[in-house]
PDB file of C-alpha atoms in Angstrom:
ATOM      1  CA  UNK A  24       0.000   0.000   0.000  1.00  0.00           C
ATOM      2  CA  UNK A  25       2.902   2.395   0.740  1.00  0.00           C
ATOM      3  CA  UNK A  26       4.282   1.818  -2.757  1.00  0.00           C
ATOM      4  CA  UNK A  27       0.858   2.391  -4.272  1.00  0.00           C
ATOM      5  CA  UNK A  28       0.443   5.656  -2.325  1.00  0.00           C
ATOM      6  CA  UNK A  29       3.892   6.784  -3.444  1.00  0.00           C
ATOM      7  CA  UNK A  30       2.940   6.135  -7.047  1.00  0.00           C
ATOM      8  CA  UNK A  31      -0.135   8.330  -6.607  1.00  0.00           C
ATOM      9  CA  UNK A  32       1.399  11.177  -4.613  1.00  0.00           C
ATOM     10  CA  UNK A  33       5.156  11.072  -5.090  1.00  0.00           C
ATOM     11  CA  UNK A  34       7.649  12.014  -2.409  1.00  0.00           C
ATOM     12  CA  UNK A  35       6.926  14.911  -0.046  1.00  0.00           C
ATOM     13  CA  UNK A  36       9.877  16.059   2.086  1.00  0.00           C
ATOM     14  CA  UNK A  37       8.703  17.252   5.491  1.00  0.00           C
ATOM     15  CA  UNK A  38      12.089  17.989   7.034  1.00  0.00           C
ATOM     16  CA  UNK A  39      14.746  19.269   4.640  1.00  0.00           C
ATOM     17  CA  UNK A  40      17.340  19.683   7.385  1.00  0.00           C
ATOM     18  CA  UNK A  41      17.687  15.917   7.612  1.00  0.00           C
ATOM     19  CA  UNK A  42      17.519  15.378   3.846  1.00  0.00           C
ATOM     20  CA  UNK A  43      20.667  14.123   2.131  1.00  0.00           C
ATOM     21  CA  UNK A  44      22.263  16.544  -0.328  1.00  0.00           C
ATOM     22  CA  UNK A  45      21.682  15.900  -4.008  1.00  0.00           C
ATOM     23  CA  UNK A  46      24.896  14.315  -5.348  1.00  0.00           C
ATOM     24  CA  UNK A  47      23.822  14.574  -9.009  1.00  0.00           C
ATOM     25  CA  UNK A  48      23.954  17.977 -10.673  1.00  0.00           C
ATOM     26  CA  UNK A  49      21.834  16.691 -13.566  1.00  0.00           C
ATOM     27  CA  UNK A  50      18.989  15.652 -11.220  1.00  0.00           C
ATOM     28  CA  UNK A  51      16.324  18.225 -10.347  1.00  0.00           C
ATOM     29  CA  UNK A  52      15.454  19.019  -6.740  1.00  0.00           C
ATOM     30  CA  UNK A  53      11.921  17.657  -7.220  1.00  0.00           C
ATOM     31  CA  UNK A  54      13.329  14.351  -8.509  1.00  0.00           C
ATOM     32  CA  UNK A  55      15.784  14.155  -5.624  1.00  0.00           C
ATOM     33  CA  UNK A  56      12.899  14.708  -3.186  1.00  0.00           C
ATOM     34  CA  UNK A  57      11.226  11.683  -4.735  1.00  0.00           C
ATOM     35  CA  UNK A  58      14.381   9.579  -4.466  1.00  0.00           C
ATOM     36  CA  UNK A  59      15.035  10.450  -0.796  1.00  0.00           C
ATOM     37  CA  UNK A  60      11.437   9.657   0.126  1.00  0.00           C
ATOM     38  CA  UNK A  61      11.427   6.481  -1.980  1.00  0.00           C
ATOM     39  CA  UNK A  62      14.557   5.342  -0.111  1.00  0.00           C
ATOM     40  CA  UNK A  63      12.450   5.210   3.065  1.00  0.00           C
ATOM     41  CA  UNK A  64      10.280   2.395   1.693  1.00  0.00           C
ATOM     42  CA  UNK A  65      11.476  -1.115   2.701  1.00  0.00           C
ATOM     43  CA  UNK A  66      12.166  -2.279  -0.852  1.00  0.00           C
ATOM     44  CA  UNK A  67      14.232   0.805  -1.722  1.00  0.00           C
ATOM     45  CA  UNK A  68      16.692   1.062   1.164  1.00  0.00           C
ATOM     46  CA  UNK A  69      20.091   1.925  -0.338  1.00  0.00           C
ATOM     47  CA  UNK A  70      18.708   3.822  -3.339  1.00  0.00           C
ATOM     48  CA  UNK A  71      20.325   7.073  -2.171  1.00  0.00           C
ATOM     49  CA  UNK A  72      23.709   5.320  -1.847  1.00  0.00           C
ATOM     50  CA  UNK A  73      23.270   3.927  -5.351  1.00  0.00           C
ATOM     51  CA  UNK A  74      22.850   7.449  -6.744  1.00  0.00           C
ATOM     52  CA  UNK A  75      25.938   8.604  -4.799  1.00  0.00           C
ATOM     53  CA  UNK A  76      28.098   5.715  -6.003  1.00  0.00           C
ATOM     54  CA  UNK A  77      26.695   5.123  -9.481  1.00  0.00           C
ATOM     55  CA  UNK A  78      25.604   8.602 -10.509  1.00  0.00           C
ATOM     56  CA  UNK A  79      26.983   8.231 -14.034  1.00  0.00           C
ATOM     57  CA  UNK A  80      25.045   4.983 -14.597  1.00  0.00           C
ATOM     58  CA  UNK A  81      21.852   6.602 -13.327  1.00  0.00           C
ATOM     59  CA  UNK A  82      22.446   9.569 -15.622  1.00  0.00           C
ATOM     60  CA  UNK A  83      22.738   7.261 -18.621  1.00  0.00           C
ATOM     61  CA  UNK A  84      19.515   5.559 -17.607  1.00  0.00           C
ATOM     62  CA  UNK A  85      17.880   8.962 -17.048  1.00  0.00           C
ATOM     63  CA  UNK A  86      18.856  10.254 -20.492  1.00  0.00           C
ATOM     64  CA  UNK A  87      17.881   7.091 -22.360  1.00  0.00           C
ATOM     65  CA  UNK A  88      15.051   7.405 -24.872  1.00  0.00           C
ATOM     66  CA  UNK A  89      12.976   4.672 -23.201  1.00  0.00           C
ATOM     67  CA  UNK A  90      13.969   4.411 -19.532  1.00  0.00           C
ATOM     68  CA  UNK A  91      10.875   2.330 -18.765  1.00  0.00           C
ATOM     69  CA  UNK A  92      12.425  -0.608 -20.680  1.00  0.00           C
ATOM     70  CA  UNK A  93      16.115   0.227 -20.171  1.00  0.00           C
ATOM     71  CA  UNK A  94      17.770  -1.956 -17.480  1.00  0.00           C
ATOM     72  CA  UNK A  95      18.143  -0.195 -14.133  1.00  0.00           C
ATOM     73  CA  UNK A  96      21.698   0.422 -12.885  1.00  0.00           C
ATOM     74  CA  UNK A  97      23.407  -2.105 -10.622  1.00  0.00           C
ATOM     75  CA  UNK A  98      21.371  -4.537  -8.574  1.00  0.00           C
ATOM     76  CA  UNK A  99      18.157  -2.572  -8.970  1.00  0.00           C
ATOM     77  CA  UNK A 100      17.323  -4.259 -12.266  1.00  0.00           C
ATOM     78  CA  UNK A 101      16.826  -7.601 -10.508  1.00  0.00           C
ATOM     79  CA  UNK A 102      15.641  -6.165  -7.202  1.00  0.00           C
ATOM     80  CA  UNK A 103      12.584  -4.332  -8.569  1.00  0.00           C
ATOM     81  CA  UNK A 104       9.333  -5.814  -9.743  1.00  0.00           C
ATOM     82  CA  UNK A 105       7.213  -4.086 -12.352  1.00  0.00           C
ATOM     83  CA  UNK A 106       5.423  -1.771  -9.904  1.00  0.00           C
ATOM     84  CA  UNK A 107       8.651  -0.826  -8.142  1.00  0.00           C
ATOM     85  CA  UNK A 108      10.276   0.027 -11.475  1.00  0.00           C
ATOM     86  CA  UNK A 109       7.330   2.313 -12.120  1.00  0.00           C
ATOM     87  CA  UNK A 110       8.078   4.141  -8.865  1.00  0.00           C
ATOM     88  CA  UNK A 111      11.630   4.898  -9.987  1.00  0.00           C
ATOM     89  CA  UNK A 112      10.367   6.066 -13.371  1.00  0.00           C
ATOM     90  CA  UNK A 113       7.748   8.173 -11.628  1.00  0.00           C
ATOM     91  CA  UNK A 114      10.462   9.714  -9.419  1.00  0.00           C
ATOM     92  CA  UNK A 115      12.850  11.008 -12.057  1.00  0.00           C
ATOM     93  CA  UNK A 116      11.201  10.485 -15.482  1.00  0.00           C
ATOM     94  CA  UNK A 117       7.511  11.364 -14.917  1.00  0.00           C
ATOM     95  CA  UNK A 118       7.090  11.949 -18.648  1.00  0.00           C
ATOM     96  CA  UNK A 119       7.257   8.158 -19.161  1.00  0.00           C
ATOM     97  CA  UNK A 120       4.818   7.190 -16.400  1.00  0.00           C
ATOM     98  CA  UNK A 121       1.842   6.885 -18.731  1.00  0.00           C
ATOM     99  CA  UNK A 122       3.666   4.333 -20.874  1.00  0.00           C
ATOM    100  CA  UNK A 123       4.698   2.415 -17.751  1.00  0.00           C
ATOM    101  CA  UNK A 124       1.173   2.406 -16.381  1.00  0.00           C
ATOM    102  CA  UNK A 125      -0.237   1.243 -19.713  1.00  0.00           C
ATOM    103  CA  UNK A 126       2.247  -1.619 -19.900  1.00  0.00           C
ATOM    104  CA  UNK A 127       1.538  -2.564 -16.268  1.00  0.00           C
ATOM    105  CA  UNK A 128      -2.212  -2.696 -16.903  1.00  0.00           C
ATOM    106  CA  UNK A 129      -1.790  -4.773 -20.063  1.00  0.00           C
ATOM    107  CA  UNK A 130       0.497  -7.251 -18.321  1.00  0.00           C
ATOM    108  CA  UNK A 131      -1.736  -7.660 -15.265  1.00  0.00           C
ATOM    109  CA  UNK A 132      -5.289  -7.025 -16.466  1.00  0.00           C
ATOM    110  CA  UNK A 133      -5.261  -7.305 -20.245  1.00  0.00           C
ATOM    111  CA  UNK A 134      -5.380  -4.995 -23.239  1.00  0.00           C
ATOM    112  CA  UNK A 135      -9.139  -4.395 -22.996  1.00  0.00           C
ATOM    113  CA  UNK A 136      -8.512  -2.117 -20.011  1.00  0.00           C
ATOM    114  CA  UNK A 137      -6.307   0.195 -22.077  1.00  0.00           C
ATOM    115  CA  UNK A 138      -8.296   0.298 -25.296  1.00  0.00           C
ATOM    116  CA  UNK A 139     -11.117   2.858 -25.445  1.00  0.00           C
ATOM    117  CA  UNK A 140     -14.499   1.163 -25.973  1.00  0.00           C
ATOM    118  CA  UNK A 141     -16.224   1.605 -29.311  1.00  0.00           C
ATOM    119  CA  UNK A 142     -18.996   4.125 -28.799  1.00  0.00           C
ATOM    120  CA  UNK A 143     -22.410   2.925 -29.881  1.00  0.00           C
ATOM    121  CA  UNK A 144     -24.663   5.961 -30.028  1.00  0.00           C
ATOM    122  CA  UNK A 145     -27.717   3.728 -30.290  1.00  0.00           C
ATOM    123  CA  UNK A 146     -26.787   1.862 -27.094  1.00  0.00           C
ATOM    124  CA  UNK A 147     -26.167   5.161 -25.301  1.00  0.00           C
ATOM    125  CA  UNK A 148     -29.590   6.510 -26.291  1.00  0.00           C
ATOM    126  CA  UNK A 149     -31.309   3.246 -25.319  1.00  0.00           C
ATOM    127  CA  UNK A 150     -29.640   3.464 -21.900  1.00  0.00           C
ATOM    128  CA  UNK A 151     -30.758   7.072 -21.388  1.00  0.00           C
ATOM    129  CA  UNK A 152     -34.072   8.605 -20.346  1.00  0.00           C
ATOM    130  CA  UNK A 153     -36.049  11.510 -21.786  1.00  0.00           C
ATOM    131  CA  UNK A 154     -35.475  13.494 -18.593  1.00  0.00           C
ATOM    132  CA  UNK A 155     -31.676  13.229 -18.400  1.00  0.00           C
ATOM    133  CA  UNK A 156     -29.364  14.899 -20.937  1.00  0.00           C
ATOM    134  CA  UNK A 157     -26.567  13.114 -22.729  1.00  0.00           C
ATOM    135  CA  UNK A 158     -23.299  15.040 -22.331  1.00  0.00           C
ATOM    136  CA  UNK A 159     -20.516  14.587 -24.887  1.00  0.00           C
ATOM    137  CA  UNK A 160     -17.025  15.394 -23.562  1.00  0.00           C
ATOM    138  CA  UNK A 161     -15.077  15.598 -26.802  1.00  0.00           C
ATOM    139  CA  UNK A 162     -11.467  15.706 -27.845  1.00  0.00           C
ATOM    140  CA  UNK A 163     -10.368  18.465 -30.245  1.00  0.00           C
ATOM    141  CA  UNK A 164     -11.645  17.834 -33.761  1.00  0.00           C
ATOM    142  CA  UNK A 165     -14.291  15.280 -32.734  1.00  0.00           C
ATOM    143  CA  UNK A 166     -17.864  16.008 -33.843  1.00  0.00           C
ATOM    144  CA  UNK A 167     -20.744  13.588 -33.092  1.00  0.00           C
ATOM    145  CA  UNK A 168     -23.269  15.504 -35.217  1.00  0.00           C
ATOM    146  CA  UNK A 169     -23.210  13.177 -38.237  1.00  0.00           C
ATOM    147  CA  UNK A 170     -23.549  10.068 -36.077  1.00  0.00           C
ATOM    148  CA  UNK A 171     -26.477  11.647 -34.243  1.00  0.00           C
ATOM    149  CA  UNK A 172     -28.147  12.528 -37.548  1.00  0.00           C
ATOM    150  CA  UNK A 173     -27.754   8.950 -38.774  1.00  0.00           C
ATOM    151  CA  UNK A 174     -29.206   7.623 -35.541  1.00  0.00           C
ATOM    152  CA  UNK A 175     -32.115  10.059 -35.794  1.00  0.00           C
ATOM    153  CA  UNK A 176     -32.865   8.785 -39.326  1.00  0.00           C
ATOM    154  CA  UNK A 177     -32.747   5.109 -38.327  1.00  0.00           C
ATOM    155  CA  UNK A 178     -34.855   5.857 -35.224  1.00  0.00           C
ATOM    156  CA  UNK A 179     -37.529   7.764 -37.106  1.00  0.00           C
ATOM    157  CA  UNK A 180     -36.554  11.048 -35.433  1.00  0.00           C
ATOM    158  CA  UNK A 181     -35.044  12.822 -38.435  1.00  0.00           C
ATOM    159  CA  UNK A 182     -38.022  15.192 -38.711  1.00  0.00           C
ATOM    160  CA  UNK A 183     -37.859  15.927 -35.002  1.00  0.00           C
ATOM    161  CA  UNK A 184     -34.111  16.517 -34.657  1.00  0.00           C
ATOM    162  CA  UNK A 185     -32.975  20.041 -33.806  1.00  0.00           C
ATOM    163  CA  UNK A 186     -29.351  21.147 -33.675  1.00  0.00           C
ATOM    164  CA  UNK A 187     -27.872  24.450 -32.510  1.00  0.00           C
ATOM    165  CA  UNK A 188     -24.296  25.659 -32.113  1.00  0.00           C
ATOM    166  CA  UNK A 189     -24.122  27.774 -28.990  1.00  0.00           C
ATOM    167  CA  UNK A 190     -22.401  31.130 -28.856  1.00  0.00           C
ATOM    168  CA  UNK A 191     -23.218  34.771 -28.399  1.00  0.00           C
ATOM    169  CA  UNK A 192     -26.961  35.434 -28.553  1.00  0.00           C
ATOM    170  CA  UNK A 193     -27.939  31.769 -28.948  1.00  0.00           C
ATOM    171  CA  UNK A 194     -29.164  31.173 -25.386  1.00  0.00           C
ATOM    172  CA  UNK A 195     -32.800  32.305 -25.973  1.00  0.00           C
ATOM    173  CA  UNK A 196     -33.004  30.144 -29.108  1.00  0.00           C
ATOM    174  CA  UNK A 197     -31.621  27.154 -27.228  1.00  0.00           C
ATOM    175  CA  UNK A 198     -34.118  27.679 -24.405  1.00  0.00           C
ATOM    176  CA  UNK A 199     -37.013  27.735 -26.859  1.00  0.00           C
ATOM    177  CA  UNK A 200     -35.733  24.637 -28.631  1.00  0.00           C
ATOM    178  CA  UNK A 201     -35.610  22.784 -25.328  1.00  0.00           C
ATOM    179  CA  UNK A 202     -39.145  23.866 -24.442  1.00  0.00           C
ATOM    180  CA  UNK A 203     -40.409  22.749 -27.830  1.00  0.00           C
ATOM    181  CA  UNK A 204     -38.495  19.492 -27.482  1.00  0.00           C
ATOM    182  CA  UNK A 205     -40.150  18.732 -24.152  1.00  0.00           C
ATOM    183  CA  UNK A 206     -43.562  19.648 -25.511  1.00  0.00           C
ATOM    184  CA  UNK A 207     -43.336  17.889 -28.868  1.00  0.00           C
ATOM    185  CA  UNK A 208     -40.960  15.004 -28.103  1.00  0.00           C
ATOM    186  CA  UNK A 209     -37.976  16.257 -30.117  1.00  0.00           C
ATOM    187  CA  UNK A 210     -34.269  15.613 -29.922  1.00  0.00           C
ATOM    188  CA  UNK A 211     -32.262  18.786 -29.228  1.00  0.00           C
ATOM    189  CA  UNK A 212     -28.509  18.762 -29.798  1.00  0.00           C
ATOM    190  CA  UNK A 213     -26.594  21.742 -28.361  1.00  0.00           C
ATOM    191  CA  UNK A 214     -23.038  21.984 -29.662  1.00  0.00           C
ATOM    192  CA  UNK A 215     -20.123  24.114 -28.398  1.00  0.00           C
ATOM    193  CA  UNK A 216     -21.464  24.543 -24.875  1.00  0.00           C
ATOM    194  CA  UNK A 217     -18.062  25.923 -23.848  1.00  0.00           C
ATOM    195  CA  UNK A 218     -18.898  29.057 -25.833  1.00  0.00           C
ATOM    196  CA  UNK A 219     -21.911  29.799 -23.600  1.00  0.00           C
ATOM    197  CA  UNK A 220     -20.544  29.202 -20.126  1.00  0.00           C
ATOM    198  CA  UNK A 221     -22.625  32.034 -18.666  1.00  0.00           C
ATOM    199  CA  UNK A 222     -25.790  30.226 -19.814  1.00  0.00           C
ATOM    200  CA  UNK A 223     -24.826  26.855 -18.322  1.00  0.00           C
ATOM    201  CA  UNK A 224     -26.447  27.584 -14.907  1.00  0.00           C
ATOM    202  CA  UNK A 225     -29.714  28.307 -16.720  1.00  0.00           C
ATOM    203  CA  UNK A 226     -29.361  25.082 -18.686  1.00  0.00           C
ATOM    204  CA  UNK A 227     -28.824  23.265 -15.399  1.00  0.00           C
ATOM    205  CA  UNK A 228     -32.103  24.711 -14.098  1.00  0.00           C
ATOM    206  CA  UNK A 229     -33.911  23.560 -17.232  1.00  0.00           C
ATOM    207  CA  UNK A 230     -32.584  20.044 -16.663  1.00  0.00           C
ATOM    208  CA  UNK A 231     -33.724  20.216 -13.034  1.00  0.00           C
ATOM    209  CA  UNK A 232     -37.189  21.179 -14.242  1.00  0.00           C
ATOM    210  CA  UNK A 233     -37.161  18.074 -16.432  1.00  0.00           C
ATOM    211  CA  UNK A 234     -36.475  16.013 -13.321  1.00  0.00           C
ATOM    212  CA  UNK A 235     -39.328  17.762 -11.492  1.00  0.00           C
ATOM    213  CA  UNK A 236     -41.537  17.084 -14.488  1.00  0.00           C
ATOM    214  CA  UNK A 237     -40.499  13.452 -14.374  1.00  0.00           C
ATOM    215  CA  UNK A 238     -41.423  13.269 -10.687  1.00  0.00           C
ATOM    216  CA  UNK A 239     -44.818  14.831 -11.364  1.00  0.00           C
ATOM    217  CA  UNK A 240     -45.462  12.485 -14.263  1.00  0.00           C
ATOM    218  CA  UNK A 241     -44.512   9.555 -12.054  1.00  0.00           C
ATOM    219  CA  UNK A 242     -46.940  10.684  -9.371  1.00  0.00           C
ATOM    220  CA  UNK A 243     -49.678  11.149 -11.962  1.00  0.00           C
ATOM    221  CA  UNK A 244     -49.045   7.660 -13.343  1.00  0.00           C
ATOM    222  CA  UNK A 245     -49.084   6.201  -9.847  1.00  0.00           C
ATOM    223  CA  UNK A 246     -52.369   8.005  -9.136  1.00  0.00           C
ATOM    224  CA  UNK A 247     -53.834   6.754 -12.410  1.00  0.00           C
ATOM    225  CA  UNK A 248     -52.680   3.234 -11.601  1.00  0.00           C
ATOM    226  CA  UNK A 249     -54.347   3.396  -8.181  1.00  0.00           C
ATOM    227  CA  UNK A 250     -57.552   4.543  -9.829  1.00  0.00           C
ATOM    228  CA  UNK A 251     -57.359   1.764 -12.372  1.00  0.00           C
ATOM    229  CA  UNK A 252     -56.708  -0.778  -9.612  1.00  0.00           C
ATOM    230  CA  UNK A 253     -59.720   0.496  -7.668  1.00  0.00           C
ATOM    231  CA  UNK A 254     -61.894   0.375 -10.773  1.00  0.00           C
ATOM    232  CA  UNK A 255     -60.748  -3.165 -11.561  1.00  0.00           C
ATOM    233  CA  UNK A 256     -61.435  -4.147  -7.959  1.00  0.00           C
ATOM    234  CA  UNK A 257     -64.938  -2.677  -8.096  1.00  0.00           C
ATOM    235  CA  UNK A 258     -65.593  -4.369 -11.425  1.00  0.00           C
ATOM    236  CA  UNK A 259     -64.366  -7.652 -10.012  1.00  0.00           C
ATOM    237  CA  UNK A 260     -66.516  -7.271  -6.919  1.00  0.00           C
ATOM    238  CA  UNK A 261     -69.499  -6.323  -9.068  1.00  0.00           C
ATOM    239  CA  UNK A 262     -68.878  -9.358 -11.267  1.00  0.00           C
ATOM    240  CA  UNK A 263     -68.675 -11.590  -8.205  1.00  0.00           C
ATOM    241  CA  UNK A 264     -71.889 -10.084  -6.856  1.00  0.00           C
ATOM    242  CA  UNK A 265     -73.655 -10.770 -10.139  1.00  0.00           C
ATOM    243  CA  UNK A 266     -72.433 -14.345 -10.024  1.00  0.00           C
ATOM    244  CA  UNK A 267     -73.761 -14.691  -6.497  1.00  0.00           C
ATOM    245  CA  UNK A 268     -77.113 -13.237  -7.544  1.00  0.00           C
ATOM    246  CA  UNK A 269     -77.352 -15.615 -10.499  1.00  0.00           C
ATOM    247  CA  UNK A 270     -76.457 -18.565  -8.253  1.00  0.00           C
ATOM    248  CA  UNK A 271     -79.112 -17.547  -5.734  1.00  0.00           C
ATOM    249  CA  UNK A 272     -81.644 -17.188  -8.528  1.00  0.00           C
ATOM    250  CA  UNK A 273     -80.805 -20.677  -9.796  1.00  0.00           C
ATOM    251  CA  UNK A 274     -81.099 -22.092  -6.305  1.00  0.00           C
ATOM    252  CA  UNK A 275     -84.508 -20.440  -5.776  1.00  0.00           C
ATOM    253  CA  UNK A 276     -85.683 -21.697  -9.154  1.00  0.00           C
ATOM    254  CA  UNK A 277     -84.554 -25.219  -8.296  1.00  0.00           C
ATOM    255  CA  UNK A 278     -86.377 -25.048  -4.970  1.00  0.00           C
ATOM    256  CA  UNK A 279     -89.561 -23.938  -6.708  1.00  0.00           C
ATOM    257  CA  UNK A 280     -89.230 -26.798  -9.188  1.00  0.00           C
ATOM    258  CA  UNK A 281     -88.757 -29.283  -6.368  1.00  0.00           C
ATOM    259  CA  UNK A 282     -91.838 -27.939  -4.536  1.00  0.00           C
ATOM    260  CA  UNK A 283     -93.867 -28.143  -7.717  1.00  0.00           C
ATOM    261  CA  UNK A 284     -92.637 -31.693  -8.278  1.00  0.00           C
ATOM    262  CA  UNK A 285     -93.665 -32.702  -4.764  1.00  0.00           C
ATOM    263  CA  UNK A 286     -97.110 -31.104  -5.195  1.00  0.00           C
ATOM    264  CA  UNK A 287     -97.567 -32.902  -8.486  1.00  0.00           C
ATOM    265  CA  UNK A 288     -96.649 -36.216  -6.897  1.00  0.00           C
ATOM    266  CA  UNK A 289     -99.192 -35.617  -4.100  1.00  0.00           C
ATOM    267  CA  UNK A 290    -101.929 -34.830  -6.645  1.00  0.00           C
ATOM    268  CA  UNK A 291    -101.130 -38.026  -8.536  1.00  0.00           C
ATOM    269  CA  UNK A 292    -101.371 -40.051  -5.323  1.00  0.00           C
ATOM    270  CA  UNK A 293    -104.765 -38.576  -4.484  1.00  0.00           C
ATOM    271  CA  UNK A 294    -106.086 -39.417  -7.925  1.00  0.00           C
ATOM    272  CA  UNK A 295    -104.896 -42.987  -7.554  1.00  0.00           C
ATOM    273  CA  UNK A 296    -106.711 -43.255  -4.236  1.00  0.00           C
TER     274      UNK A 296
END
């Protein structure tokens, strides 16, 4: 855990009076801070002495084009595992840490954890709701507009797709588009939001109103469901009551028939007498 924390935070010198002097003129003070703090970890005892005794070897390693794969000086090549090598790279060649971390992840978890997933706009939309916006955080030069247009066409939303590039004076238009979208069930795509930062709080309020609207709609649906359940219950009870009435009517009719049958039998007996 100490090594992991060092990888995240680096070395922080709390008492410089007790810190060893930097023996390497080519090594920056920040890098030396990392080395002196790294030396305090159990697996790195003697690292400071190595820099004092083998400074030229460490300089060659430091100036190599790919230090993350260049053998470490002296015994450190065999003494360090992959994570510990990353700590040394992180200490004096932070520009190569990303490559180290990528290699570490591939070796221990697999390449799928370093490869960006293929974006399926259709899957994203299917996972979303009508009350929560989809936010695209884009790299320079990336534009999802064409993919959105294609999805709108395949989804039958091409006639109800609205797009607007934000900028000066576009906030009122965007607000109206959003209102129309909520009312008419449209897709509204707002591009270049970074050009209307002052309007973003208002956009946030509009989104909050969508959530409130969702809550109200949910309550209305729940109320309608309760009404429907009550109506079904009444209809069921009424149906059961009608069944009971019909059963009672049948029973009364059967009783009358039996009485009539008995009377008829008595009349027949009298005639025979």
